[in-house]
mmCIF file of C-alpha atoms in Angstrom:
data_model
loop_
_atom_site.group_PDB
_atom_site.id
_atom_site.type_symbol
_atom_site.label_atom_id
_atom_site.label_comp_id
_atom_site.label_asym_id
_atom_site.label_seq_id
_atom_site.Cartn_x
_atom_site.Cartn_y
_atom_site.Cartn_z
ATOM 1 C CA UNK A 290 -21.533 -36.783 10.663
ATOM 2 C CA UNK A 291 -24.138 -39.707 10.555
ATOM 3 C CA UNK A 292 -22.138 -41.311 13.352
ATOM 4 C CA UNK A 293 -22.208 -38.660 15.095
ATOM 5 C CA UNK A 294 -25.707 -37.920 14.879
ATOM 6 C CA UNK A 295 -26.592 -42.006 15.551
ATOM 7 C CA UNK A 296 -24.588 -41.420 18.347
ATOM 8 C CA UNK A 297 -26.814 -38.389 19.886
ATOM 9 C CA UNK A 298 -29.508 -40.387 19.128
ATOM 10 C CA UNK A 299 -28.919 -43.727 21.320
ATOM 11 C CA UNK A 300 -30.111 -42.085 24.899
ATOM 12 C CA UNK A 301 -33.476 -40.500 22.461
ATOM 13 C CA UNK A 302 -34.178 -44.282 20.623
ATOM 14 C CA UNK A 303 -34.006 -45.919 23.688
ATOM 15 C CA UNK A 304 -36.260 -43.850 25.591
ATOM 16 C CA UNK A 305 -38.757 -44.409 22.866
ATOM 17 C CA UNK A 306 -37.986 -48.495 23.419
ATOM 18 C CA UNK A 307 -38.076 -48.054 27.266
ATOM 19 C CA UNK A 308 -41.690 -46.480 26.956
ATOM 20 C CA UNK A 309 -43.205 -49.159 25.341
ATOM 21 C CA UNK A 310 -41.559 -52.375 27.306
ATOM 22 C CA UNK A 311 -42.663 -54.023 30.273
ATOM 23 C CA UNK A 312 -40.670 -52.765 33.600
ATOM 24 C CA UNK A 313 -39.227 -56.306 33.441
ATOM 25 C CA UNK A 314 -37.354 -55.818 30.398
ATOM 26 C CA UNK A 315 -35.985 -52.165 30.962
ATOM 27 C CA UNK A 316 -32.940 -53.384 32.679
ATOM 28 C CA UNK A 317 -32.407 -57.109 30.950
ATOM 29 C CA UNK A 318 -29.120 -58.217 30.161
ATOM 30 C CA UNK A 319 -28.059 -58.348 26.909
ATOM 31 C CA UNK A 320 -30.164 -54.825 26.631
ATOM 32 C CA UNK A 321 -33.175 -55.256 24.175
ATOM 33 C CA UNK A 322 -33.881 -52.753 21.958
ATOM 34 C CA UNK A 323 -37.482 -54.187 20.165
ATOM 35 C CA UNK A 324 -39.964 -54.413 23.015
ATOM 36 C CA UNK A 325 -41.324 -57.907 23.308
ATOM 37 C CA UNK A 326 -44.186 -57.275 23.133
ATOM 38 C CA UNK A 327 -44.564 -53.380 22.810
ATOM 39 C CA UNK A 328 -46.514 -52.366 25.743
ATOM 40 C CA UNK A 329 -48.702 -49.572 24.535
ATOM 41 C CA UNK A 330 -50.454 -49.222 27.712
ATOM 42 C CA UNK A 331 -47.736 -47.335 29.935
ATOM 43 C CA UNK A 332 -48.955 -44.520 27.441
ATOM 44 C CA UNK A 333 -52.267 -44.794 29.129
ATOM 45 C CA UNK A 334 -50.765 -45.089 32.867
ATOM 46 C CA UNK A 335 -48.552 -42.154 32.165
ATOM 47 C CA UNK A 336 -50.969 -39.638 31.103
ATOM 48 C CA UNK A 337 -53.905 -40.543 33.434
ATOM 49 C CA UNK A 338 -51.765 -41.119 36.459
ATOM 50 C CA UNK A 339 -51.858 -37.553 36.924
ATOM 51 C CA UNK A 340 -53.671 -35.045 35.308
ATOM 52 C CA UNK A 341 -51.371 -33.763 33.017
ATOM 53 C CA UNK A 342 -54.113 -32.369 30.584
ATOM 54 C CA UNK A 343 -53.784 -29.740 33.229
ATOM 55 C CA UNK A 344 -49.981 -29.545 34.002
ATOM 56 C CA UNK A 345 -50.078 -28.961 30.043
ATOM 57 C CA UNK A 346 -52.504 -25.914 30.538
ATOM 58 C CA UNK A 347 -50.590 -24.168 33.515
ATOM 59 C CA UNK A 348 -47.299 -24.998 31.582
ATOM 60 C CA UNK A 349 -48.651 -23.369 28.294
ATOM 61 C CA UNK A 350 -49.862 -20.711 30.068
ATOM 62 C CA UNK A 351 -46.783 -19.415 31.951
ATOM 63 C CA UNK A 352 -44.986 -20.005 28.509
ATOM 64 C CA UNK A 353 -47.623 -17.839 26.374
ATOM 65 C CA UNK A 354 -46.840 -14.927 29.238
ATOM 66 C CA UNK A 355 -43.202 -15.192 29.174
ATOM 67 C CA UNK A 356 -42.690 -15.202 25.269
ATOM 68 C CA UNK A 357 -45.264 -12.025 25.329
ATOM 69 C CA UNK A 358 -43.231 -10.464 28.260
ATOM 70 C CA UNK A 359 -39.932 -11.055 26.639
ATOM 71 C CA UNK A 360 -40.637 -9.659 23.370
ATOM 72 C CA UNK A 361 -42.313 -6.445 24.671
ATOM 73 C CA UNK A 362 -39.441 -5.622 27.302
ATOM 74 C CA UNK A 363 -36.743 -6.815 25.443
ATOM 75 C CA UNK A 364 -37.125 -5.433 21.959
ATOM 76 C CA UNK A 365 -37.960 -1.929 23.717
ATOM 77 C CA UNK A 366 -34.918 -1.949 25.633
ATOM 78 C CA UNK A 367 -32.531 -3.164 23.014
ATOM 79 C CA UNK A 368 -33.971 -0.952 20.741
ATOM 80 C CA UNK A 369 -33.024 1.942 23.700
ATOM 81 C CA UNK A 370 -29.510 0.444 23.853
ATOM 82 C CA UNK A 371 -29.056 0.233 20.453
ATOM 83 C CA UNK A 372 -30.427 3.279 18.877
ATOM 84 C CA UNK A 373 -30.841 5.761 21.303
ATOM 85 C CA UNK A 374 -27.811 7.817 22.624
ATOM 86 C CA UNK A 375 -27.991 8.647 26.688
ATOM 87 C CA UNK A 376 -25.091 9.964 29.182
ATOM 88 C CA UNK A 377 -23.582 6.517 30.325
ATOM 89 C CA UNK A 378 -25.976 3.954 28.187
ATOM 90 C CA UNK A 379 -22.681 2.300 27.587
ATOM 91 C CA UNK A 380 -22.019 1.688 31.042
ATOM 92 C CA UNK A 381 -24.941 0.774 31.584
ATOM 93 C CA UNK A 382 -25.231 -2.028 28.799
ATOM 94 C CA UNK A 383 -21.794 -3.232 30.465
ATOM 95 C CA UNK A 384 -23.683 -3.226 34.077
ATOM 96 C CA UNK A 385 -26.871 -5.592 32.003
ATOM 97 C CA UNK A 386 -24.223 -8.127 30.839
ATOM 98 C CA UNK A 387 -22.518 -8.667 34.360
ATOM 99 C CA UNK A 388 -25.972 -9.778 35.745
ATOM 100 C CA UNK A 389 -25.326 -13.091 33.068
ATOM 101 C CA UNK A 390 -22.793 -14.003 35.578
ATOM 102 C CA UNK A 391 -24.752 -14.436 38.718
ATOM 103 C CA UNK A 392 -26.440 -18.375 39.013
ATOM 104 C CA UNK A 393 -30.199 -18.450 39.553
ATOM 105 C CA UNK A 394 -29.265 -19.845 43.090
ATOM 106 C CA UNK A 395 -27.788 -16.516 43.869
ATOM 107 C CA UNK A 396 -31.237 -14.084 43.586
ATOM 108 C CA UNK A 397 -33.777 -17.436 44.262
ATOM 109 C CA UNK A 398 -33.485 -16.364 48.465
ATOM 110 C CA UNK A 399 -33.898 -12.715 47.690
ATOM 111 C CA UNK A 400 -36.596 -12.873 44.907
ATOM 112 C CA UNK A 401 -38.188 -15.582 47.171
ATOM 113 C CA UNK A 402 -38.904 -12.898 50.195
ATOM 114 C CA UNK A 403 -39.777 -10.613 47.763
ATOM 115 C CA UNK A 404 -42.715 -12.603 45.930
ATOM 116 C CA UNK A 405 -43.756 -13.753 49.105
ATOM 117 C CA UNK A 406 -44.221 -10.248 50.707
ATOM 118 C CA UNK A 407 -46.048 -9.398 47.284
ATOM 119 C CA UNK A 408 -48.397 -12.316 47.961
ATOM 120 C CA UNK A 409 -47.563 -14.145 44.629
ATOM 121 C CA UNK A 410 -46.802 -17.254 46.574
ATOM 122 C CA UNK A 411 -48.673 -20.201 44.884
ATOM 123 C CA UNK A 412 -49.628 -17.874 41.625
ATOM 124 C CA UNK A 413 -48.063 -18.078 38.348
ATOM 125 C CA UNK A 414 -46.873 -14.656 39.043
ATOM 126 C CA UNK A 415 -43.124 -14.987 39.954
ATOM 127 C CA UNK A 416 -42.898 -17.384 36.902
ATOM 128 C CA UNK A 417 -44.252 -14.691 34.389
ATOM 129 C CA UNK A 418 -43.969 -11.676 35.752
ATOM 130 C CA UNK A 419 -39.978 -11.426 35.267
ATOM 131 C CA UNK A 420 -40.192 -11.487 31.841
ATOM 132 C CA UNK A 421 -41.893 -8.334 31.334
ATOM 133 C CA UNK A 422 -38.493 -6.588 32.736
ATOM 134 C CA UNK A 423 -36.082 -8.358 30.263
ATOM 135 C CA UNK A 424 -33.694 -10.422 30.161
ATOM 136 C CA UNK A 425 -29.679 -9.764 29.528
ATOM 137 C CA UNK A 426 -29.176 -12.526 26.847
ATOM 138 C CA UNK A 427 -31.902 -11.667 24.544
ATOM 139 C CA UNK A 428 -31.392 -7.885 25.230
ATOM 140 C CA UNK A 429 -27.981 -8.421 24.276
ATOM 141 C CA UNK A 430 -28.977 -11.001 21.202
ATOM 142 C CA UNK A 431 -31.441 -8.172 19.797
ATOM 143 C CA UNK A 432 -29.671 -5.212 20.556
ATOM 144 C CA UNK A 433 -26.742 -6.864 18.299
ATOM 145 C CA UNK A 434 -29.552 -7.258 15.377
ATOM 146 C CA UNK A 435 -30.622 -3.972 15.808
ATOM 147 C CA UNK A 436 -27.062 -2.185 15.349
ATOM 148 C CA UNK A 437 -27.272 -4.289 11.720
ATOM 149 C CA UNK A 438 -29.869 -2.345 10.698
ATOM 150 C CA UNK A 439 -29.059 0.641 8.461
ATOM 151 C CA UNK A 440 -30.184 4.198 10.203
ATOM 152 C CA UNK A 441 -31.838 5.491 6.624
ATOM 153 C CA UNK A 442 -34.697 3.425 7.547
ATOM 154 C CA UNK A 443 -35.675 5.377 10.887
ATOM 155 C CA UNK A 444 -33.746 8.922 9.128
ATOM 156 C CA UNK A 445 -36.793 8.163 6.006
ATOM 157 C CA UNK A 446 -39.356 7.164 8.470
ATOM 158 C CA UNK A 447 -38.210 10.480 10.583
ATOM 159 C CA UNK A 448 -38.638 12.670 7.082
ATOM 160 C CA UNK A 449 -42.078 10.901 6.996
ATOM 161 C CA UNK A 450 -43.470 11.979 10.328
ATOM 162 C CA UNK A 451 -42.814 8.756 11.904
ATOM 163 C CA UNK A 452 -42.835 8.958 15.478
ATOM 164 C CA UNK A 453 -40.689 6.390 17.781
ATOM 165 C CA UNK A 454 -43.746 4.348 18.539
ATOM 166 C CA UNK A 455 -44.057 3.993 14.747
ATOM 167 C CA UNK A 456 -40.586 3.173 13.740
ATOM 168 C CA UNK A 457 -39.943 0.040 16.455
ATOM 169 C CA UNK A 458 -43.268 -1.720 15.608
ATOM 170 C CA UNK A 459 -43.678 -0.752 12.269
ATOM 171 C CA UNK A 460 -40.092 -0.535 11.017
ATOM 172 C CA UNK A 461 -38.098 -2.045 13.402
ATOM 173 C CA UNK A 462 -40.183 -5.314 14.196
ATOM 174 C CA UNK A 463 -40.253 -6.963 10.292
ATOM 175 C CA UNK A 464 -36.602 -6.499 10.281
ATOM 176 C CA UNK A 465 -36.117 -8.091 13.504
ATOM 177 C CA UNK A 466 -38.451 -11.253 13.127
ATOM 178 C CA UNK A 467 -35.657 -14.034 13.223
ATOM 179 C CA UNK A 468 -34.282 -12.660 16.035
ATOM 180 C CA UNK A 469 -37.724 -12.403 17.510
ATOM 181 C CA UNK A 470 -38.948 -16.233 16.390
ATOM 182 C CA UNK A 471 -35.535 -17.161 18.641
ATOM 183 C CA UNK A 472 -36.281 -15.359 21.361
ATOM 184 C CA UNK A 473 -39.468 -16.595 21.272
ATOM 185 C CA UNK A 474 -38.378 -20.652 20.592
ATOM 186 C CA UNK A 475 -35.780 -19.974 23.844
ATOM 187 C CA UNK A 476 -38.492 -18.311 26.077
ATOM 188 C CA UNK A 477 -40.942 -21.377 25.137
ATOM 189 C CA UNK A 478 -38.405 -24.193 25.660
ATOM 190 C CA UNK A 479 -36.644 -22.090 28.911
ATOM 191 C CA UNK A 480 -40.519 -21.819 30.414
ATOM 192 C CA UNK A 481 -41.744 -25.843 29.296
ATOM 193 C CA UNK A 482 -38.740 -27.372 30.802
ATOM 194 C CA UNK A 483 -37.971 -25.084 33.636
ATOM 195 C CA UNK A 484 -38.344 -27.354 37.173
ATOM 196 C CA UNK A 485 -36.755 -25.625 39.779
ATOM 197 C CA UNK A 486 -39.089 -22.037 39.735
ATOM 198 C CA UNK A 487 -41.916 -24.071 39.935
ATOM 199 C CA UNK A 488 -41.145 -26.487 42.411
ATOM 200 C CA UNK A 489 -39.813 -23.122 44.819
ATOM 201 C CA UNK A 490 -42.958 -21.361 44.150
ATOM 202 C CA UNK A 491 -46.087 -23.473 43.670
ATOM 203 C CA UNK A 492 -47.186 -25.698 46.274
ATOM 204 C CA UNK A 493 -50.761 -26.204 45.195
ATOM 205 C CA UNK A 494 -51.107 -29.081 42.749
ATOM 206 C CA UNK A 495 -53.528 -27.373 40.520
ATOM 207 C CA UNK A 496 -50.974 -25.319 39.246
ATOM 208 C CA UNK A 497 -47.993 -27.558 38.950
ATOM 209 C CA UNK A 498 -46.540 -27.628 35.509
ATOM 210 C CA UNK A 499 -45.571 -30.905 33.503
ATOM 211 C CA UNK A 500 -41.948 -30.431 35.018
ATOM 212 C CA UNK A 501 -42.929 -30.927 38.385
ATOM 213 C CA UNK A 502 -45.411 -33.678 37.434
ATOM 214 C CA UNK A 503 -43.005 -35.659 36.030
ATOM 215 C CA UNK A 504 -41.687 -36.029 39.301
ATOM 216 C CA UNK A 505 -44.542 -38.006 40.696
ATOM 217 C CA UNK A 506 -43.034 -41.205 38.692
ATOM 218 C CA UNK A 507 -40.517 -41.067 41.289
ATOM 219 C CA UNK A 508 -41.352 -42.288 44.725
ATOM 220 C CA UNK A 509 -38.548 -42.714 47.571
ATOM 221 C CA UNK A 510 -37.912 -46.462 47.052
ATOM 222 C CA UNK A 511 -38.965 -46.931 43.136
ATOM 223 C CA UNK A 512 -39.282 -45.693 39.748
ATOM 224 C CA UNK A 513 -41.434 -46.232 37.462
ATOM 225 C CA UNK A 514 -39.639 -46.001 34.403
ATOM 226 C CA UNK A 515 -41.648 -47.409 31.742
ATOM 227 C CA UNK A 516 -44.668 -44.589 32.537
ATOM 228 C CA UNK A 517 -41.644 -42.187 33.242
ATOM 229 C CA UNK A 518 -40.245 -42.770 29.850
ATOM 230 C CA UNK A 519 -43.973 -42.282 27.682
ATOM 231 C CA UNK A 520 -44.697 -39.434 29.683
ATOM 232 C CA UNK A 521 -40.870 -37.855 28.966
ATOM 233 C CA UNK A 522 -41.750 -38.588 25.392
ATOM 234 C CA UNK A 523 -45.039 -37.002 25.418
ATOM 235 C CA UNK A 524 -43.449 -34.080 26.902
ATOM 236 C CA UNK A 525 -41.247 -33.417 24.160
ATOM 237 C CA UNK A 526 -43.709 -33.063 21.533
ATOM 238 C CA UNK A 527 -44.992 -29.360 21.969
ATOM 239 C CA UNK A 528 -41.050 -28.314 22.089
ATOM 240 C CA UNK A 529 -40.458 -30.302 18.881
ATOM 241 C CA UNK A 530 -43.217 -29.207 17.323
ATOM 242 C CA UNK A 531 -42.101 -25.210 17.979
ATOM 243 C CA UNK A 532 -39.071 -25.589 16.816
ATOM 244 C CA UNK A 533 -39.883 -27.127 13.381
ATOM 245 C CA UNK A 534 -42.320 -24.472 13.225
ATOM 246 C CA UNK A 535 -39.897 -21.862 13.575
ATOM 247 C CA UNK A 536 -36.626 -23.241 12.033
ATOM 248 C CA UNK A 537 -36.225 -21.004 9.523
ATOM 249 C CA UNK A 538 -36.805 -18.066 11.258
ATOM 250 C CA UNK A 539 -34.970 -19.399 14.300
ATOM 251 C CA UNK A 540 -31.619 -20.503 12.072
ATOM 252 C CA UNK A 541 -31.427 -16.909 10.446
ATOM 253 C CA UNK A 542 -32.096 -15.233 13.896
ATOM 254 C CA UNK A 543 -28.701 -17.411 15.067
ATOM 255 C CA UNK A 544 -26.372 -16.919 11.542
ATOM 256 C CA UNK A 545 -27.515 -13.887 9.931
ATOM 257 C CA UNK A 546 -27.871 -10.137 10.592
ATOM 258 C CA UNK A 547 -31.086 -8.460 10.571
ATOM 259 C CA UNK A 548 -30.761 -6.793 6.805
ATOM 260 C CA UNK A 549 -31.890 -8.858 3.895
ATOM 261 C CA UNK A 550 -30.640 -8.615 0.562
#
């Protein structure tokens, strides 16, 4: 398993030595791993070469909305799916799923003419605004946590005067939060590395996201693979840093079921 883990680690350890070496010795032969000497610098170039203090911002922003939009729409509707009964929910639940199959590439044409006849072009709008109608897999992920949940909890809360508003957020929701802290960790990492919304959607450069400036390191002719590498790196931290955050929650969302012993 340490082998195994080394080996996973390679392409990460030498992206970390590739940020702080001169261009020259990226692509030396023998390859050298210690930087000699460790160019701190390309740190410098990466970050100020565009303004990613504000690629950060946009990018944050559009992942705040989705996370919010995801777990209003999609613990509502799971709930619906999993607790409610309604002439053909079934079929309808089997209908949700089969949308999994179609490839983004499939809808981008269609959702494309239909953003721009809304007038969201060059808005954060089609990034954020699709969240806050679900989305099959984590519909499916909590409607699966929900049907784990004993029904004496809502039958008491019923014998209470609970009303449904009261049992999902006050019930429901504590029971739920693992699944919830994944959703959220998927939504966050989905949104912070997603490249191909933005770059169909946004064309000013105010409100590119770090994806898309990333993508200024590469010109027609050249790379620039030192400042590529530090700003990759740099990139990674607010992902890294949600997970670890959320582990625990995010470990028993994946392995366990939503009652606790």
């Amino acid at each position: 398993l340490y082998l195994m883990g080394l080996a996973f680690l390679v392409p990460f350890l030498w992206m970390i030595s590739s940020s702080l070496k001169p261009t020259y010795q990226i692509f030396a032969i023998p390859p050298q791993w210690i930087p000699r000497p460790a160019r701190w610098q390309n740190y410098v170039e990466a970050l100020t070469y565009v303004p990613f203090g504000r690629y950060t911002l946009n990018t944050l922003l559009i992942a705040a909305s989705s996370i919010v939009g995801h777990l209003l729409s999609c613990t509502v509707i799971a709930y619906g799916f999993a607790r409610l009964r309604a002439p053909g929910r079934d079929a309808l639940f089997v209908v949700l799923l089969a949308t999994m199959m179609l490839p983004y590439p499939v809808t981008m044409v269609p959702l494309y003419v239909l953003f721009h006849r809304l007038g969201w072009i060059n808005t954060i709008l089609p990034l954020t605004a699709p969240s806050f109608f679900g989305n099959p897999f984590y519909i499916f992920l909590l409607r699966q946590f929900f049907l784990t949940i004993p029904h004496e909890y809502e039958d008491a809360a019923h014998i209470d005067g609970a009303n449904l508003v009261h049992i999902i957020w006050q019930i429901m929701i504590p029971l739920v939060k693992p699944a919830l802290a994944t959703v959220a960790v998927f939504t966050f990492q989905a949104s912070w590395n997603d490249f191909l919304a933005p770059l169909v959607y946004l064309n000013k450069q105010s409100l590119y996201t770090v994806s898309l400036g990333l993508g200024f390191f590469r010109s027609t002719y050249t790379v620039q693979w030192a400042q590529l590498m530090a700003a990759s790196l740099t990139t990674m931290i607010p992902v890294v840093a949600v997970f670890f955050m959320a582990q625990r929650l995010f470990v028993q969302g994946i392995t366990l079921s939503g009652l606790k012993g």
